[in-house]
mmCIF file of C-alpha atoms in Angstrom:
data_model
loop_
_atom_site.group_PDB
_atom_site.id
_atom_site.type_symbol
_atom_site.label_atom_id
_atom_site.label_comp_id
_atom_site.label_asym_id
_atom_site.label_seq_id
_atom_site.Cartn_x
_atom_site.Cartn_y
_atom_site.Cartn_z
ATOM 1 C CA MET H 21 21.155 -138.856 120.108
ATOM 2 C CA THR H 22 20.480 -140.674 116.816
ATOM 3 C CA PHE H 23 17.070 -141.133 115.445
ATOM 4 C CA THR H 24 16.128 -143.714 112.896
ATOM 5 C CA SER H 25 12.928 -143.504 111.226
ATOM 6 C CA PRO H 26 10.497 -146.565 111.712
ATOM 7 C CA VAL H 27 10.133 -147.161 108.027
ATOM 8 C CA TYR H 28 13.833 -148.462 107.774
ATOM 9 C CA GLY H 29 12.721 -151.412 110.083
ATOM 10 C CA VAL H 30 9.850 -152.973 108.225
ATOM 11 C CA ARG H 31 8.782 -156.281 109.799
ATOM 12 C CA ALA H 32 6.754 -159.088 108.189
ATOM 13 C CA VAL H 33 4.351 -159.964 111.080
ATOM 14 C CA PRO H 34 1.571 -162.673 110.903
ATOM 15 C CA ILE H 35 -1.918 -161.081 110.647
ATOM 16 C CA GLU H 36 -2.926 -163.032 113.694
ATOM 17 C CA ARG H 37 -0.681 -161.056 115.842
ATOM 18 C CA VAL H 38 -1.943 -157.603 114.727
ATOM 19 C CA ARG H 39 -5.130 -155.836 116.145
ATOM 20 C CA ALA H 40 -7.009 -152.695 115.753
ATOM 21 C CA ASN H 41 -6.817 -149.884 118.222
ATOM 22 C CA ALA H 42 -9.897 -148.725 120.006
ATOM 23 C CA TYR H 43 -9.520 -144.915 119.298
ATOM 24 C CA ASN H 44 -9.285 -144.731 115.407
ATOM 25 C CA PRO H 45 -11.931 -142.223 114.221
ATOM 26 C CA ASN H 46 -11.245 -142.852 110.429
ATOM 27 C CA VAL H 47 -13.856 -144.498 108.377
ATOM 28 C CA VAL H 48 -13.583 -145.497 104.768
ATOM 29 C CA ALA H 49 -16.575 -146.006 102.481
ATOM 30 C CA PRO H 50 -17.215 -149.430 100.836
ATOM 31 C CA PRO H 51 -16.255 -148.004 97.309
ATOM 32 C CA GLU H 52 -12.847 -146.609 98.714
ATOM 33 C CA MET H 53 -12.361 -150.026 100.495
ATOM 34 C CA ALA H 54 -12.794 -151.956 97.210
ATOM 35 C CA LEU H 55 -10.322 -149.556 95.498
ATOM 36 C CA LEU H 56 -7.668 -150.071 98.434
ATOM 37 C CA GLU H 57 -8.139 -153.783 97.934
ATOM 38 C CA ARG H 58 -7.573 -153.436 94.215
ATOM 39 C CA SER H 59 -4.652 -151.195 94.764
ATOM 40 C CA ILE H 60 -3.087 -153.745 97.113
ATOM 41 C CA TRP H 61 -3.750 -156.519 94.777
ATOM 42 C CA GLU H 62 -2.353 -154.724 91.828
ATOM 43 C CA ASP H 63 0.679 -152.790 93.423
ATOM 44 C CA GLY H 64 1.280 -154.983 96.671
ATOM 45 C CA TYR H 65 1.690 -153.389 100.086
ATOM 46 C CA THR H 66 3.527 -150.074 99.298
ATOM 47 C CA GLN H 67 3.207 -148.682 102.883
ATOM 48 C CA PRO H 68 3.557 -150.595 105.883
ATOM 49 C CA VAL H 69 1.047 -150.471 108.775
ATOM 50 C CA VAL H 70 2.269 -148.481 111.693
ATOM 51 C CA CYS H 71 2.132 -150.280 115.070
ATOM 52 C CA CYS H 72 3.233 -150.379 118.638
ATOM 53 C CA GLN H 73 4.410 -153.628 120.190
ATOM 54 C CA ASP H 74 2.888 -154.900 123.299
ATOM 55 C CA GLU H 75 5.795 -155.688 125.611
ATOM 56 C CA VAL H 76 4.158 -158.574 127.237
ATOM 57 C CA THR H 77 2.369 -160.573 124.421
ATOM 58 C CA GLY H 78 4.519 -159.417 121.716
ATOM 59 C CA ASP H 79 1.489 -158.528 119.769
ATOM 60 C CA TYR H 80 1.075 -155.625 117.533
ATOM 61 C CA GLU H 81 -1.654 -152.752 117.852
ATOM 62 C CA ILE H 82 -2.404 -150.447 114.972
ATOM 63 C CA VAL H 83 -1.566 -146.750 115.190
ATOM 64 C CA ASP H 84 -1.861 -146.187 111.306
ATOM 65 C CA GLY H 85 -2.942 -148.453 108.430
ATOM 66 C CA TYR H 86 -6.065 -150.033 109.855
ATOM 67 C CA HIS H 87 -7.678 -150.378 106.512
ATOM 68 C CA ARG H 88 -4.597 -151.987 104.873
ATOM 69 C CA TYR H 89 -4.866 -154.363 107.742
ATOM 70 C CA ARG H 90 -8.559 -154.948 107.084
ATOM 71 C CA VAL H 91 -7.934 -155.603 103.401
ATOM 72 C CA MET H 92 -5.432 -158.500 104.483
ATOM 73 C CA VAL H 93 -8.054 -159.830 106.886
ATOM 74 C CA THR H 94 -11.035 -159.841 104.456
ATOM 75 C CA SER H 95 -9.291 -160.506 101.103
ATOM 76 C CA GLU H 96 -8.446 -164.228 100.830
ATOM 77 C CA ARG H 97 -6.428 -163.717 97.683
ATOM 78 C CA ILE H 98 -4.252 -160.955 99.126
ATOM 79 C CA ARG H 99 -3.771 -162.941 102.428
ATOM 80 C CA ALA H 100 -2.641 -166.044 100.254
ATOM 81 C CA ARG H 101 -0.392 -164.112 98.206
ATOM 82 C CA GLU H 102 1.354 -162.264 101.069
ATOM 83 C CA ARG H 103 1.539 -165.749 102.968
ATOM 84 C CA GLY H 104 -0.584 -164.089 105.918
ATOM 85 C CA LEU H 105 2.256 -161.518 106.732
ATOM 86 C CA LEU H 106 1.662 -158.036 107.102
ATOM 87 C CA PRO H 107 4.382 -155.192 106.656
ATOM 88 C CA VAL H 108 4.627 -153.431 109.843
ATOM 89 C CA VAL H 109 6.835 -150.589 111.321
ATOM 90 C CA VAL H 110 6.869 -149.976 115.066
ATOM 91 C CA LEU H 111 6.577 -146.855 116.961
ATOM 92 C CA ASP H 112 7.734 -147.073 120.616
ATOM 93 C CA LYS H 113 5.602 -144.380 122.121
ATOM 94 C CA PRO H 114 3.062 -143.993 125.143
ATOM 95 C CA ARG H 115 -0.643 -144.313 124.442
ATOM 96 C CA SER H 116 -1.264 -140.743 124.382
ATOM 97 C CA ASP H 117 1.367 -140.170 121.762
ATOM 98 C CA ARG H 118 0.037 -143.000 119.646
ATOM 99 C CA ILE H 119 -3.452 -141.606 119.739
ATOM 100 C CA ALA H 120 -2.066 -138.269 118.478
ATOM 101 C CA SER H 121 -0.272 -140.001 115.900
ATOM 102 C CA THR H 122 -3.250 -141.796 114.596
ATOM 103 C CA VAL H 123 -5.047 -138.700 114.149
ATOM 104 C CA ARG H 124 -2.065 -136.778 112.436
ATOM 105 C CA HIS H 125 -1.689 -139.667 110.112
ATOM 106 C CA ASN H 126 -5.473 -139.595 109.209
ATOM 107 C CA ARG H 127 -5.656 -135.632 109.010
ATOM 108 C CA ALA H 128 -2.387 -135.242 106.771
ATOM 109 C CA ARG H 129 -3.595 -137.394 104.067
ATOM 110 C CA GLY H 130 -5.337 -134.499 102.335
ATOM 111 C CA THR H 131 -7.905 -134.556 99.375
ATOM 112 C CA HIS H 132 -7.645 -134.780 95.696
ATOM 113 C CA ALA H 133 -7.831 -131.259 93.936
ATOM 114 C CA VAL H 134 -10.738 -131.106 91.366
ATOM 115 C CA GLU H 135 -8.481 -129.408 88.806
ATOM 116 C CA LEU H 136 -5.699 -132.177 89.227
ATOM 117 C CA MET H 137 -8.161 -134.909 89.024
ATOM 118 C CA THR H 138 -9.681 -133.179 85.790
ATOM 119 C CA GLN H 139 -6.145 -133.342 84.385
ATOM 120 C CA ILE H 140 -5.695 -136.756 85.092
ATOM 121 C CA VAL H 141 -9.125 -137.883 83.574
ATOM 122 C CA ALA H 142 -8.390 -135.935 80.374
ATOM 123 C CA GLU H 143 -4.716 -137.594 80.299
ATOM 124 C CA LEU H 144 -6.271 -141.107 80.628
ATOM 125 C CA VAL H 145 -8.860 -140.372 77.942
ATOM 126 C CA ASP H 146 -6.169 -139.141 75.629
ATOM 127 C CA ALA H 147 -4.314 -142.298 76.213
ATOM 128 C CA GLY H 148 -7.101 -144.279 74.926
ATOM 129 C CA MET H 149 -8.622 -145.555 78.396
ATOM 130 C CA ASP H 150 -12.559 -145.777 78.203
ATOM 131 C CA ASP H 151 -14.936 -144.846 81.040
ATOM 132 C CA ASP H 152 -15.159 -148.263 82.535
ATOM 133 C CA TRP H 153 -11.400 -148.644 82.833
ATOM 134 C CA ILE H 154 -11.055 -145.281 84.396
ATOM 135 C CA MET H 155 -13.800 -145.892 86.786
ATOM 136 C CA ARG H 156 -12.429 -149.260 87.725
ATOM 137 C CA HIS H 157 -8.820 -148.250 88.149
ATOM 138 C CA ILE H 158 -9.131 -145.077 89.861
ATOM 139 C CA GLY H 159 -12.241 -145.642 91.906
ATOM 140 C CA MET H 160 -14.614 -143.285 90.425
ATOM 141 C CA ASP H 161 -18.544 -143.764 89.846
ATOM 142 C CA ARG H 162 -20.056 -142.759 86.572
ATOM 143 C CA ASP H 163 -21.431 -139.369 87.931
ATOM 144 C CA GLU H 164 -18.008 -138.240 89.241
ATOM 145 C CA LEU H 165 -16.286 -139.065 85.937
ATOM 146 C CA LEU H 166 -18.964 -137.083 84.015
ATOM 147 C CA ARG H 167 -18.503 -134.049 86.274
ATOM 148 C CA LEU H 168 -14.667 -134.045 85.845
ATOM 149 C CA LYS H 169 -15.166 -134.441 82.152
ATOM 150 C CA GLN H 170 -17.538 -131.509 82.028
ATOM 151 C CA ILE H 171 -15.280 -129.367 84.133
ATOM 152 C CA SER H 172 -12.356 -130.058 81.728
ATOM 153 C CA GLY H 173 -14.443 -128.596 78.793
ATOM 154 C CA ILE H 174 -12.354 -130.738 76.525
ATOM 155 C CA ALA H 175 -14.343 -132.209 73.668
ATOM 156 C CA ALA H 176 -12.207 -135.291 73.413
ATOM 157 C CA VAL H 177 -13.143 -136.498 76.808
ATOM 158 C CA PHE H 178 -16.805 -136.779 75.709
ATOM 159 C CA ALA H 179 -15.819 -138.959 72.640
ATOM 160 C CA ASP H 180 -17.532 -142.039 73.936
ATOM 161 C CA CYS H 181 -20.674 -140.347 75.570
ATOM 162 C CA GLY H 182 -22.913 -141.090 72.545
ATOM 163 C CA PHE H 183 -24.047 -137.638 71.612
ATOM 164 C CA THR H 184 -25.099 -137.814 67.974
ATOM 165 C CA GLY H 185 -26.224 -134.126 66.863
ATOM 166 C CA ALA H 186 -27.459 -130.815 67.709
ATOM 167 C CA ALA H 187 -31.104 -129.970 68.778
ATOM 168 C CA ASP H 188 -33.381 -128.640 66.097
ATOM 169 C CA ASP H 189 -36.850 -126.941 66.234
ATOM 170 C CA ASP H 190 -38.602 -130.305 65.549
ATOM 171 C CA ASP H 191 -36.471 -132.192 68.102
ATOM 172 C CA PRO H 192 -35.499 -129.612 70.958
ATOM 173 C CA LEU H 193 -33.362 -132.219 72.843
ATOM 174 C CA GLY H 194 -31.464 -133.297 69.912
ATOM 175 C CA ALA H 195 -30.339 -136.928 69.498
ATOM 176 C CA PHE H 196 -29.313 -137.532 72.800
#
């Protein structure tokens, strides 16, 4: 028996033919949705949405990629650029296996290690990117960026923080 991974059969499907499933437990907060929209705007769709196809209607039900689908539905500029076509791959599995696939896809994404994110921030600062650029392009808020800079312990990452001097006896807080 020969198996071919679904990714080798990407289809451009009209967004109106795609629908969400009723069992996806994954939720994405608004800041991450905004970052996903930005990512798709700047990089395009780099991952297809995983679906099953209804044998009767020919429509597609999402197994994984609901939030990529939502971006197409809610972002007029992306929908226009993509001509309303969503990249889709098809799994041919019974419902129980599709549910398991949805959960596996969600749980396998992992999280970002603090140490590596700290290194990334330090590298971006070294490359001359300011705080606003970093926050906008990698989806961080000011507090998270400050925490990663503090963890790094590298003086250069605080270069644009506006600290002007050390505290003295007359001004215990210094010139912050």
